Amino acid sequence: MKKFLIKTAGYIVILILVVELFYGKSPSIFSLRSFVGFSKNMIKGSEKDKAVLNPDGETIENRKNNIGYYSHTDFISGDNSQNYAIIGDSFVQSTVCGTYNSIAYLLDEKMESETVYNFGKAGGNIHDYYNIYEEYNLKSLKKVFIVLTGTNDLSYKENNNSLENTSSTFINLVQSKIDGPKLYDAPNYDLIRSNTKNIVYILHDNISKSALRSNGISHDLIEIHIDKSLRFSDGHYKREGNLLIATKIMAYLNETN
């Protein structure tokens, strides 16, 4: 009986790992393969500043700011009326490319005196982006750029967990799969809020300006296309790809200011 229980537990663990590795609708940043790959590259550092290797084997630096986000600058609450922010998933977080190769940092370098805050949340979607927007009162900023990685960002329903976490890691993992994120059958453009005047959406990969316009989205939009040569093997952008995005944002600001 004991052997049977051990084997059963082993099969369940293997099943969970397989689902975690290959379940296509899970954000890739949450997958075990991404986490293990990144962890293996850790070579030194503390919780606030870490030197790691990017997928090309080059040393990069990741820095956490005063509110726990990977960013080149701390977030200072107060008069931010002339400052900017970039919100998005792991592409914005830039732990693969490095804090000082991020879109926010490269855009900040182009500014005269304004600050660009970086709010990247690995595996995030539109609900996370709006939560960040509200929590840090980003409506007070001059402009907030939300990077929509693709249609997945608009495919998640709001997560309403009905059960509390227990002391069992296994039970919490099963619960997160059962009670965890639910997806719409197709991108839900109604998730994009209409009452956020200072937000500009940056669209890339499989989401287009024409799709948003045809669904009644009137916000300012910046559509980008990043060649494979400007991406790492895992799809994240290299410094050159992030620089291209920062340049496009700056061109937009020069046109609209």
PDB file of C-alpha atoms in Angstrom:
ATOM      1  CA  MET A   1       0.000   0.000   0.000  1.00  0.00           C
ATOM      2  CA  LYS A   2       2.860   2.345   0.896  1.00  0.00           C
ATOM      3  CA  LYS A   3       4.576   1.722  -2.455  1.00  0.00           C
ATOM      4  CA  PHE A   4       1.309   2.362  -4.271  1.00  0.00           C
ATOM      5  CA  LEU A   5       0.875   5.732  -2.536  1.00  0.00           C
ATOM      6  CA  ILE A   6       4.463   6.728  -3.275  1.00  0.00           C
ATOM      7  CA  LYS A   7       4.072   5.820  -6.964  1.00  0.00           C
ATOM      8  CA  THR A   8       0.762   7.669  -7.181  1.00  0.00           C
ATOM      9  CA  ALA A   9       2.277  10.788  -5.636  1.00  0.00           C
ATOM     10  CA  GLY A  10       5.189  10.534  -8.057  1.00  0.00           C
ATOM     11  CA  TYR A  11       2.874  10.297 -11.073  1.00  0.00           C
ATOM     12  CA  ILE A  12       0.906  13.339  -9.873  1.00  0.00           C
ATOM     13  CA  VAL A  13       4.108  15.382  -9.496  1.00  0.00           C
ATOM     14  CA  ILE A  14       5.238  14.354 -12.990  1.00  0.00           C
ATOM     15  CA  LEU A  15       1.831  15.281 -14.400  1.00  0.00           C
ATOM     16  CA  ILE A  16       1.963  18.721 -12.792  1.00  0.00           C
ATOM     17  CA  LEU A  17       5.471  19.305 -14.173  1.00  0.00           C
ATOM     18  CA  VAL A  18       4.388  18.260 -17.664  1.00  0.00           C
ATOM     19  CA  VAL A  19       1.392  20.610 -17.526  1.00  0.00           C
ATOM     20  CA  GLU A  20       3.611  23.407 -16.236  1.00  0.00           C
ATOM     21  CA  LEU A  21       6.144  22.846 -19.004  1.00  0.00           C
ATOM     22  CA  PHE A  22       3.869  22.391 -21.980  1.00  0.00           C
ATOM     23  CA  TYR A  23       0.471  23.935 -21.241  1.00  0.00           C
ATOM     24  CA  GLY A  24       0.280  26.351 -24.164  1.00  0.00           C
ATOM     25  CA  LYS A  25      -2.045  28.949 -22.615  1.00  0.00           C
ATOM     26  CA  SER A  26       0.197  29.620 -19.619  1.00  0.00           C
ATOM     27  CA  PRO A  27       2.410  32.723 -19.891  1.00  0.00           C
ATOM     28  CA  SER A  28       5.910  31.532 -20.781  1.00  0.00           C
ATOM     29  CA  ILE A  29       7.487  33.504 -17.936  1.00  0.00           C
ATOM     30  CA  PHE A  30       5.567  31.293 -15.479  1.00  0.00           C
ATOM     31  CA  SER A  31       6.808  28.053 -17.030  1.00  0.00           C
ATOM     32  CA  LEU A  32       9.274  25.915 -15.158  1.00  0.00           C
ATOM     33  CA  ARG A  33      11.667  25.899 -18.117  1.00  0.00           C
ATOM     34  CA  SER A  34      11.940  29.704 -18.026  1.00  0.00           C
ATOM     35  CA  PHE A  35      12.397  29.779 -14.259  1.00  0.00           C
ATOM     36  CA  VAL A  36      15.052  27.045 -14.214  1.00  0.00           C
ATOM     37  CA  GLY A  37      16.898  28.567 -17.163  1.00  0.00           C
ATOM     38  CA  PHE A  38      17.030  31.954 -15.505  1.00  0.00           C
ATOM     39  CA  SER A  39      18.003  30.528 -12.096  1.00  0.00           C
ATOM     40  CA  LYS A  40      20.945  28.642 -13.595  1.00  0.00           C
ATOM     41  CA  ASN A  41      22.309  31.922 -14.922  1.00  0.00           C
ATOM     42  CA  MET A  42      22.457  33.567 -11.490  1.00  0.00           C
ATOM     43  CA  ILE A  43      26.115  34.127 -10.680  1.00  0.00           C
ATOM     44  CA  LYS A  44      26.297  36.676  -7.847  1.00  0.00           C
ATOM     45  CA  GLY A  45      24.558  39.531  -6.074  1.00  0.00           C
ATOM     46  CA  SER A  46      22.044  40.562  -3.433  1.00  0.00           C
ATOM     47  CA  GLU A  47      18.268  40.989  -3.458  1.00  0.00           C
ATOM     48  CA  LYS A  48      18.505  44.582  -4.740  1.00  0.00           C
ATOM     49  CA  ASP A  49      21.318  44.255  -7.283  1.00  0.00           C
ATOM     50  CA  LYS A  50      22.118  41.075  -9.174  1.00  0.00           C
ATOM     51  CA  ALA A  51      24.541  40.318 -11.961  1.00  0.00           C
ATOM     52  CA  VAL A  52      23.306  37.555 -14.259  1.00  0.00           C
ATOM     53  CA  LEU A  53      24.004  36.161 -17.694  1.00  0.00           C
ATOM     54  CA  ASN A  54      21.572  36.838 -20.519  1.00  0.00           C
ATOM     55  CA  PRO A  55      20.699  34.031 -22.985  1.00  0.00           C
ATOM     56  CA  ASP A  56      23.714  35.055 -25.100  1.00  0.00           C
ATOM     57  CA  GLY A  57      26.039  34.525 -22.135  1.00  0.00           C
ATOM     58  CA  GLU A  58      26.705  38.238 -21.575  1.00  0.00           C
ATOM     59  CA  THR A  59      26.828  39.678 -18.060  1.00  0.00           C
ATOM     60  CA  ILE A  60      23.956  42.033 -17.249  1.00  0.00           C
ATOM     61  CA  GLU A  61      22.767  43.736 -14.074  1.00  0.00           C
ATOM     62  CA  ASN A  62      19.296  43.605 -12.572  1.00  0.00           C
ATOM     63  CA  ARG A  63      18.281  46.136  -9.935  1.00  0.00           C
ATOM     64  CA  LYS A  64      15.195  46.299  -7.728  1.00  0.00           C
ATOM     65  CA  ASN A  65      13.956  49.719  -6.684  1.00  0.00           C
ATOM     66  CA  ASN A  66      12.396  50.981  -3.455  1.00  0.00           C
ATOM     67  CA  ILE A  67       8.959  49.450  -4.205  1.00  0.00           C
ATOM     68  CA  GLY A  68      10.230  46.082  -5.415  1.00  0.00           C
ATOM     69  CA  TYR A  69      10.148  46.538  -9.193  1.00  0.00           C
ATOM     70  CA  TYR A  70      13.128  45.906 -11.430  1.00  0.00           C
ATOM     71  CA  SER A  71      14.022  49.452 -12.396  1.00  0.00           C
ATOM     72  CA  HIS A  72      16.961  51.817 -12.836  1.00  0.00           C
ATOM     73  CA  THR A  73      15.221  54.429 -10.674  1.00  0.00           C
ATOM     74  CA  ASP A  74      13.252  54.514  -7.441  1.00  0.00           C
ATOM     75  CA  PHE A  75       9.600  55.537  -7.500  1.00  0.00           C
ATOM     76  CA  ILE A  76       9.065  58.878  -5.803  1.00  0.00           C
ATOM     77  CA  SER A  77       5.468  59.694  -4.964  1.00  0.00           C
ATOM     78  CA  GLY A  78       4.649  63.365  -5.231  1.00  0.00           C
ATOM     79  CA  ASP A  79       4.551  65.710  -8.205  1.00  0.00           C
ATOM     80  CA  ASN A  80       4.998  63.363 -11.170  1.00  0.00           C
ATOM     81  CA  SER A  81       3.025  65.474 -13.606  1.00  0.00           C
ATOM     82  CA  GLN A  82       5.975  65.739 -16.001  1.00  0.00           C
ATOM     83  CA  ASN A  83       7.162  62.154 -15.640  1.00  0.00           C
ATOM     84  CA  TYR A  84       6.379  58.940 -17.491  1.00  0.00           C
ATOM     85  CA  ALA A  85       5.881  55.246 -16.737  1.00  0.00           C
ATOM     86  CA  ILE A  86       6.034  52.022 -18.713  1.00  0.00           C
ATOM     87  CA  ILE A  87       3.902  49.063 -17.619  1.00  0.00           C
ATOM     88  CA  GLY A  88       4.008  45.553 -19.030  1.00  0.00           C
ATOM     89  CA  ASP A  89       5.085  41.978 -18.523  1.00  0.00           C
ATOM     90  CA  SER A  90       8.551  40.395 -18.575  1.00  0.00           C
ATOM     91  CA  PHE A  91       9.433  42.339 -21.735  1.00  0.00           C
ATOM     92  CA  VAL A  92       9.165  45.533 -19.683  1.00  0.00           C
ATOM     93  CA  GLN A  93      10.583  43.992 -16.501  1.00  0.00           C
ATOM     94  CA  SER A  94      13.683  43.173 -18.568  1.00  0.00           C
ATOM     95  CA  THR A  95      15.404  40.740 -16.207  1.00  0.00           C
ATOM     96  CA  VAL A  96      16.424  38.756 -19.288  1.00  0.00           C
ATOM     97  CA  CYS A  97      17.965  41.793 -20.978  1.00  0.00           C
ATOM     98  CA  GLY A  98      19.052  43.697 -17.873  1.00  0.00           C
ATOM     99  CA  THR A  99      17.762  46.732 -15.997  1.00  0.00           C
ATOM    100  CA  TYR A 100      20.127  49.061 -17.827  1.00  0.00           C
ATOM    101  CA  ASN A 101      19.041  47.711 -21.209  1.00  0.00           C
ATOM    102  CA  SER A 102      15.313  48.060 -20.514  1.00  0.00           C
ATOM    103  CA  ILE A 103      12.860  50.138 -22.526  1.00  0.00           C
ATOM    104  CA  ALA A 104      12.333  52.456 -19.544  1.00  0.00           C
ATOM    105  CA  TYR A 105      16.048  53.048 -18.992  1.00  0.00           C
ATOM    106  CA  LEU A 106      16.784  53.660 -22.678  1.00  0.00           C
ATOM    107  CA  LEU A 107      13.842  56.071 -22.924  1.00  0.00           C
ATOM    108  CA  ASP A 108      14.952  57.827 -19.730  1.00  0.00           C
ATOM    109  CA  GLU A 109      18.366  58.347 -21.304  1.00  0.00           C
ATOM    110  CA  LYS A 110      16.678  60.308 -24.110  1.00  0.00           C
ATOM    111  CA  MET A 111      14.872  62.632 -21.693  1.00  0.00           C
ATOM    112  CA  GLU A 112      16.182  66.016 -20.546  1.00  0.00           C
ATOM    113  CA  SER A 113      14.949  66.171 -16.959  1.00  0.00           C
ATOM    114  CA  GLU A 114      11.882  63.898 -16.865  1.00  0.00           C
ATOM    115  CA  THR A 115      11.928  60.475 -15.189  1.00  0.00           C
ATOM    116  CA  VAL A 116      10.673  57.231 -16.706  1.00  0.00           C
ATOM    117  CA  TYR A 117       9.427  54.722 -14.130  1.00  0.00           C
ATOM    118  CA  ASN A 118       9.537  51.009 -14.910  1.00  0.00           C
ATOM    119  CA  PHE A 119       6.623  48.794 -13.817  1.00  0.00           C
ATOM    120  CA  GLY A 120       7.276  45.365 -15.324  1.00  0.00           C
ATOM    121  CA  LYS A 121       5.408  42.369 -13.896  1.00  0.00           C
ATOM    122  CA  ALA A 122       6.509  38.984 -15.233  1.00  0.00           C
ATOM    123  CA  GLY A 123       3.559  37.042 -16.598  1.00  0.00           C
ATOM    124  CA  GLY A 124       1.277  40.056 -16.194  1.00  0.00           C
ATOM    125  CA  ASN A 125      -1.847  40.848 -18.203  1.00  0.00           C
ATOM    126  CA  ILE A 126      -4.182  43.824 -18.608  1.00  0.00           C
ATOM    127  CA  HIS A 127      -5.709  43.380 -15.129  1.00  0.00           C
ATOM    128  CA  ASP A 128      -2.266  43.543 -13.501  1.00  0.00           C
ATOM    129  CA  TYR A 129      -1.390  46.637 -15.517  1.00  0.00           C
ATOM    130  CA  TYR A 130      -4.479  48.504 -14.382  1.00  0.00           C
ATOM    131  CA  ASN A 131      -3.884  47.426 -10.778  1.00  0.00           C
ATOM    132  CA  ILE A 132      -0.411  48.969 -10.976  1.00  0.00           C
ATOM    133  CA  TYR A 133      -1.849  52.084 -12.603  1.00  0.00           C
ATOM    134  CA  GLU A 134      -4.288  52.541  -9.732  1.00  0.00           C
ATOM    135  CA  GLU A 135      -2.051  51.500  -6.844  1.00  0.00           C
ATOM    136  CA  TYR A 136       0.628  54.065  -7.671  1.00  0.00           C
ATOM    137  CA  ASN A 137      -1.767  56.788  -8.874  1.00  0.00           C
ATOM    138  CA  LEU A 138      -0.187  56.853 -12.316  1.00  0.00           C
ATOM    139  CA  LYS A 139      -3.058  58.915 -13.685  1.00  0.00           C
ATOM    140  CA  SER A 140      -1.096  61.879 -12.301  1.00  0.00           C
ATOM    141  CA  LEU A 141       1.797  61.238 -14.717  1.00  0.00           C
ATOM    142  CA  LYS A 142       2.142  62.976 -18.061  1.00  0.00           C
ATOM    143  CA  LYS A 143       1.931  59.719 -20.023  1.00  0.00           C
ATOM    144  CA  VAL A 144       1.792  56.036 -19.149  1.00  0.00           C
ATOM    145  CA  PHE A 145       2.800  53.511 -21.814  1.00  0.00           C
ATOM    146  CA  ILE A 146       1.224  50.066 -21.457  1.00  0.00           C
ATOM    147  CA  VAL A 147       2.970  47.417 -23.522  1.00  0.00           C
ATOM    148  CA  LEU A 148       0.601  44.726 -24.776  1.00  0.00           C
ATOM    149  CA  THR A 149       2.800  41.755 -25.550  1.00  0.00           C
ATOM    150  CA  GLY A 150       0.077  40.062 -27.589  1.00  0.00           C
ATOM    151  CA  THR A 151      -3.509  38.886 -27.511  1.00  0.00           C
ATOM    152  CA  ASN A 152      -2.790  36.891 -24.331  1.00  0.00           C
ATOM    153  CA  ASP A 153      -2.723  40.191 -22.433  1.00  0.00           C
ATOM    154  CA  LEU A 154      -6.389  40.643 -23.361  1.00  0.00           C
ATOM    155  CA  SER A 155      -7.456  37.030 -22.882  1.00  0.00           C
ATOM    156  CA  TYR A 156      -7.456  36.658 -19.098  1.00  0.00           C
ATOM    157  CA  LYS A 157     -10.578  37.013 -17.004  1.00  0.00           C
ATOM    158  CA  GLU A 158     -10.235  38.693 -13.626  1.00  0.00           C
ATOM    159  CA  ASN A 159      -8.930  36.165 -11.119  1.00  0.00           C
ATOM    160  CA  ASN A 160     -11.480  35.685  -8.327  1.00  0.00           C
ATOM    161  CA  ASN A 161      -9.944  33.058  -6.061  1.00  0.00           C
ATOM    162  CA  SER A 162     -12.606  31.622  -3.746  1.00  0.00           C
ATOM    163  CA  LEU A 163     -10.323  29.525  -1.542  1.00  0.00           C
ATOM    164  CA  GLU A 164      -7.646  30.585   0.939  1.00  0.00           C
ATOM    165  CA  ASN A 165      -4.122  29.214   0.715  1.00  0.00           C
ATOM    166  CA  THR A 166      -3.267  26.298   2.972  1.00  0.00           C
ATOM    167  CA  SER A 167       0.027  25.149   4.474  1.00  0.00           C
ATOM    168  CA  SER A 168       0.281  22.473   1.777  1.00  0.00           C
ATOM    169  CA  THR A 169       2.291  23.518  -1.267  1.00  0.00           C
ATOM    170  CA  PHE A 170       0.809  20.657  -3.275  1.00  0.00           C
ATOM    171  CA  ILE A 171      -2.784  21.618  -2.444  1.00  0.00           C
ATOM    172  CA  ASN A 172      -2.059  25.280  -3.255  1.00  0.00           C
ATOM    173  CA  LEU A 173      -0.581  24.252  -6.615  1.00  0.00           C
ATOM    174  CA  VAL A 174      -3.615  22.134  -7.506  1.00  0.00           C
ATOM    175  CA  GLN A 175      -5.902  24.931  -6.270  1.00  0.00           C
ATOM    176  CA  SER A 176      -4.103  27.490  -8.434  1.00  0.00           C
ATOM    177  CA  LYS A 177      -4.700  25.298 -11.502  1.00  0.00           C
ATOM    178  CA  ILE A 178      -8.369  24.747 -10.690  1.00  0.00           C
ATOM    179  CA  ASP A 179      -9.234  28.172  -9.319  1.00  0.00           C
ATOM    180  CA  GLY A 180      -6.498  30.052 -11.166  1.00  0.00           C
ATOM    181  CA  PRO A 181      -6.613  32.206 -14.270  1.00  0.00           C
ATOM    182  CA  LYS A 182      -9.445  31.615 -16.716  1.00  0.00           C
ATOM    183  CA  LEU A 183      -9.202  32.676 -20.331  1.00  0.00           C
ATOM    184  CA  TYR A 184     -11.684  33.992 -22.842  1.00  0.00           C
ATOM    185  CA  ASP A 185     -11.980  32.056 -26.092  1.00  0.00           C
ATOM    186  CA  ALA A 186     -10.686  35.125 -27.945  1.00  0.00           C
ATOM    187  CA  PRO A 187      -9.067  38.459 -27.015  1.00  0.00           C
ATOM    188  CA  ASN A 188     -11.574  40.633 -25.164  1.00  0.00           C
ATOM    189  CA  TYR A 189     -11.020  44.210 -26.305  1.00  0.00           C
ATOM    190  CA  ASP A 190     -13.683  45.397 -23.867  1.00  0.00           C
ATOM    191  CA  LEU A 191     -11.073  44.935 -21.134  1.00  0.00           C
ATOM    192  CA  ILE A 192      -9.346  48.103 -22.334  1.00  0.00           C
ATOM    193  CA  ARG A 193     -10.689  50.966 -20.244  1.00  0.00           C
ATOM    194  CA  SER A 194     -11.961  54.110 -21.912  1.00  0.00           C
ATOM    195  CA  ASN A 195     -11.492  56.505 -18.971  1.00  0.00           C
ATOM    196  CA  THR A 196      -7.682  56.509 -18.876  1.00  0.00           C
ATOM    197  CA  LYS A 197      -6.707  59.574 -20.898  1.00  0.00           C
ATOM    198  CA  ASN A 198      -2.967  59.548 -20.237  1.00  0.00           C
ATOM    199  CA  ILE A 199      -2.433  55.918 -21.330  1.00  0.00           C
ATOM    200  CA  VAL A 200      -0.796  55.083 -24.649  1.00  0.00           C
ATOM    201  CA  TYR A 201      -0.814  51.436 -25.720  1.00  0.00           C
ATOM    202  CA  ILE A 202       2.219  49.884 -27.393  1.00  0.00           C
ATOM    203  CA  LEU A 203       1.237  46.936 -29.554  1.00  0.00           C
ATOM    204  CA  HIS A 204       3.522  44.185 -30.715  1.00  0.00           C
ATOM    205  CA  ASP A 205       3.615  40.590 -31.895  1.00  0.00           C
ATOM    206  CA  ASN A 206       0.103  39.300 -32.651  1.00  0.00           C
ATOM    207  CA  ILE A 207      -1.933  42.372 -31.694  1.00  0.00           C
ATOM    208  CA  SER A 208      -2.463  45.223 -34.172  1.00  0.00           C
ATOM    209  CA  LYS A 209      -3.621  48.820 -34.280  1.00  0.00           C
ATOM    210  CA  SER A 210      -6.350  47.946 -36.796  1.00  0.00           C
ATOM    211  CA  ALA A 211      -7.766  45.307 -34.403  1.00  0.00           C
ATOM    212  CA  LEU A 212      -8.059  47.845 -31.583  1.00  0.00           C
ATOM    213  CA  ARG A 213      -9.524  50.543 -33.820  1.00  0.00           C
ATOM    214  CA  SER A 214     -12.136  48.143 -35.199  1.00  0.00           C
ATOM    215  CA  ASN A 215     -13.133  47.351 -31.609  1.00  0.00           C
ATOM    216  CA  GLY A 216     -13.694  50.988 -30.705  1.00  0.00           C
ATOM    217  CA  ILE A 217     -10.390  51.751 -28.947  1.00  0.00           C
ATOM    218  CA  SER A 218      -9.628  55.453 -29.468  1.00  0.00           C
ATOM    219  CA  HIS A 219      -6.481  55.775 -27.323  1.00  0.00           C
ATOM    220  CA  ASP A 220      -3.170  56.746 -28.874  1.00  0.00           C
ATOM    221  CA  LEU A 221      -1.460  53.607 -30.175  1.00  0.00           C
ATOM    222  CA  ILE A 222       2.104  52.778 -31.155  1.00  0.00           C
ATOM    223  CA  GLU A 223       2.523  49.635 -33.233  1.00  0.00           C
ATOM    224  CA  ILE A 224       5.944  48.000 -33.355  1.00  0.00           C
ATOM    225  CA  HIS A 225       7.527  45.065 -35.127  1.00  0.00           C
ATOM    226  CA  ILE A 226      10.760  43.592 -33.766  1.00  0.00           C
ATOM    227  CA  ASP A 227      12.784  41.350 -36.049  1.00  0.00           C
ATOM    228  CA  LYS A 228      13.998  37.975 -34.792  1.00  0.00           C
ATOM    229  CA  SER A 229      17.577  39.224 -35.004  1.00  0.00           C
ATOM    230  CA  LEU A 230      16.742  41.658 -32.177  1.00  0.00           C
ATOM    231  CA  ARG A 231      15.380  38.926 -29.899  1.00  0.00           C
ATOM    232  CA  PHE A 232      16.960  36.355 -27.650  1.00  0.00           C
ATOM    233  CA  SER A 233      16.241  32.672 -28.199  1.00  0.00           C
ATOM    234  CA  ASP A 234      13.363  32.832 -25.682  1.00  0.00           C
ATOM    235  CA  GLY A 235      11.661  35.650 -27.613  1.00  0.00           C
ATOM    236  CA  HIS A 236      12.530  38.517 -25.264  1.00  0.00           C
ATOM    237  CA  TYR A 237      14.034  41.622 -26.796  1.00  0.00           C
ATOM    238  CA  LYS A 238      17.719  42.376 -26.808  1.00  0.00           C
ATOM    239  CA  ARG A 239      18.991  45.866 -26.013  1.00  0.00           C
ATOM    240  CA  GLU A 240      18.704  46.794 -29.684  1.00  0.00           C
ATOM    241  CA  GLY A 241      15.033  45.768 -29.726  1.00  0.00           C
ATOM    242  CA  ASN A 242      14.302  47.754 -26.573  1.00  0.00           C
ATOM    243  CA  LEU A 243      16.171  50.732 -28.024  1.00  0.00           C
ATOM    244  CA  LEU A 244      13.978  50.597 -31.125  1.00  0.00           C
ATOM    245  CA  ILE A 245      10.866  50.762 -28.921  1.00  0.00           C
ATOM    246  CA  ALA A 246      12.299  53.629 -26.853  1.00  0.00           C
ATOM    247  CA  THR A 247      13.087  55.503 -30.068  1.00  0.00           C
ATOM    248  CA  LYS A 248       9.519  55.038 -31.336  1.00  0.00           C
ATOM    249  CA  ILE A 249       8.111  56.291 -28.036  1.00  0.00           C
ATOM    250  CA  MET A 250      10.366  59.338 -28.195  1.00  0.00           C
ATOM    251  CA  ALA A 251       9.254  60.049 -31.751  1.00  0.00           C
ATOM    252  CA  TYR A 252       5.633  59.861 -30.589  1.00  0.00           C
ATOM    253  CA  LEU A 253       6.336  62.308 -27.751  1.00  0.00           C
ATOM    254  CA  ASN A 254       8.081  64.732 -30.100  1.00  0.00           C
ATOM    255  CA  GLU A 255       5.083  64.649 -32.424  1.00  0.00           C
ATOM    256  CA  THR A 256       2.424  65.096 -29.744  1.00  0.00           C
ATOM    257  CA  ASN A 257       4.087  67.517 -27.297  1.00  0.00           C
TER     258      ASN A 257
END
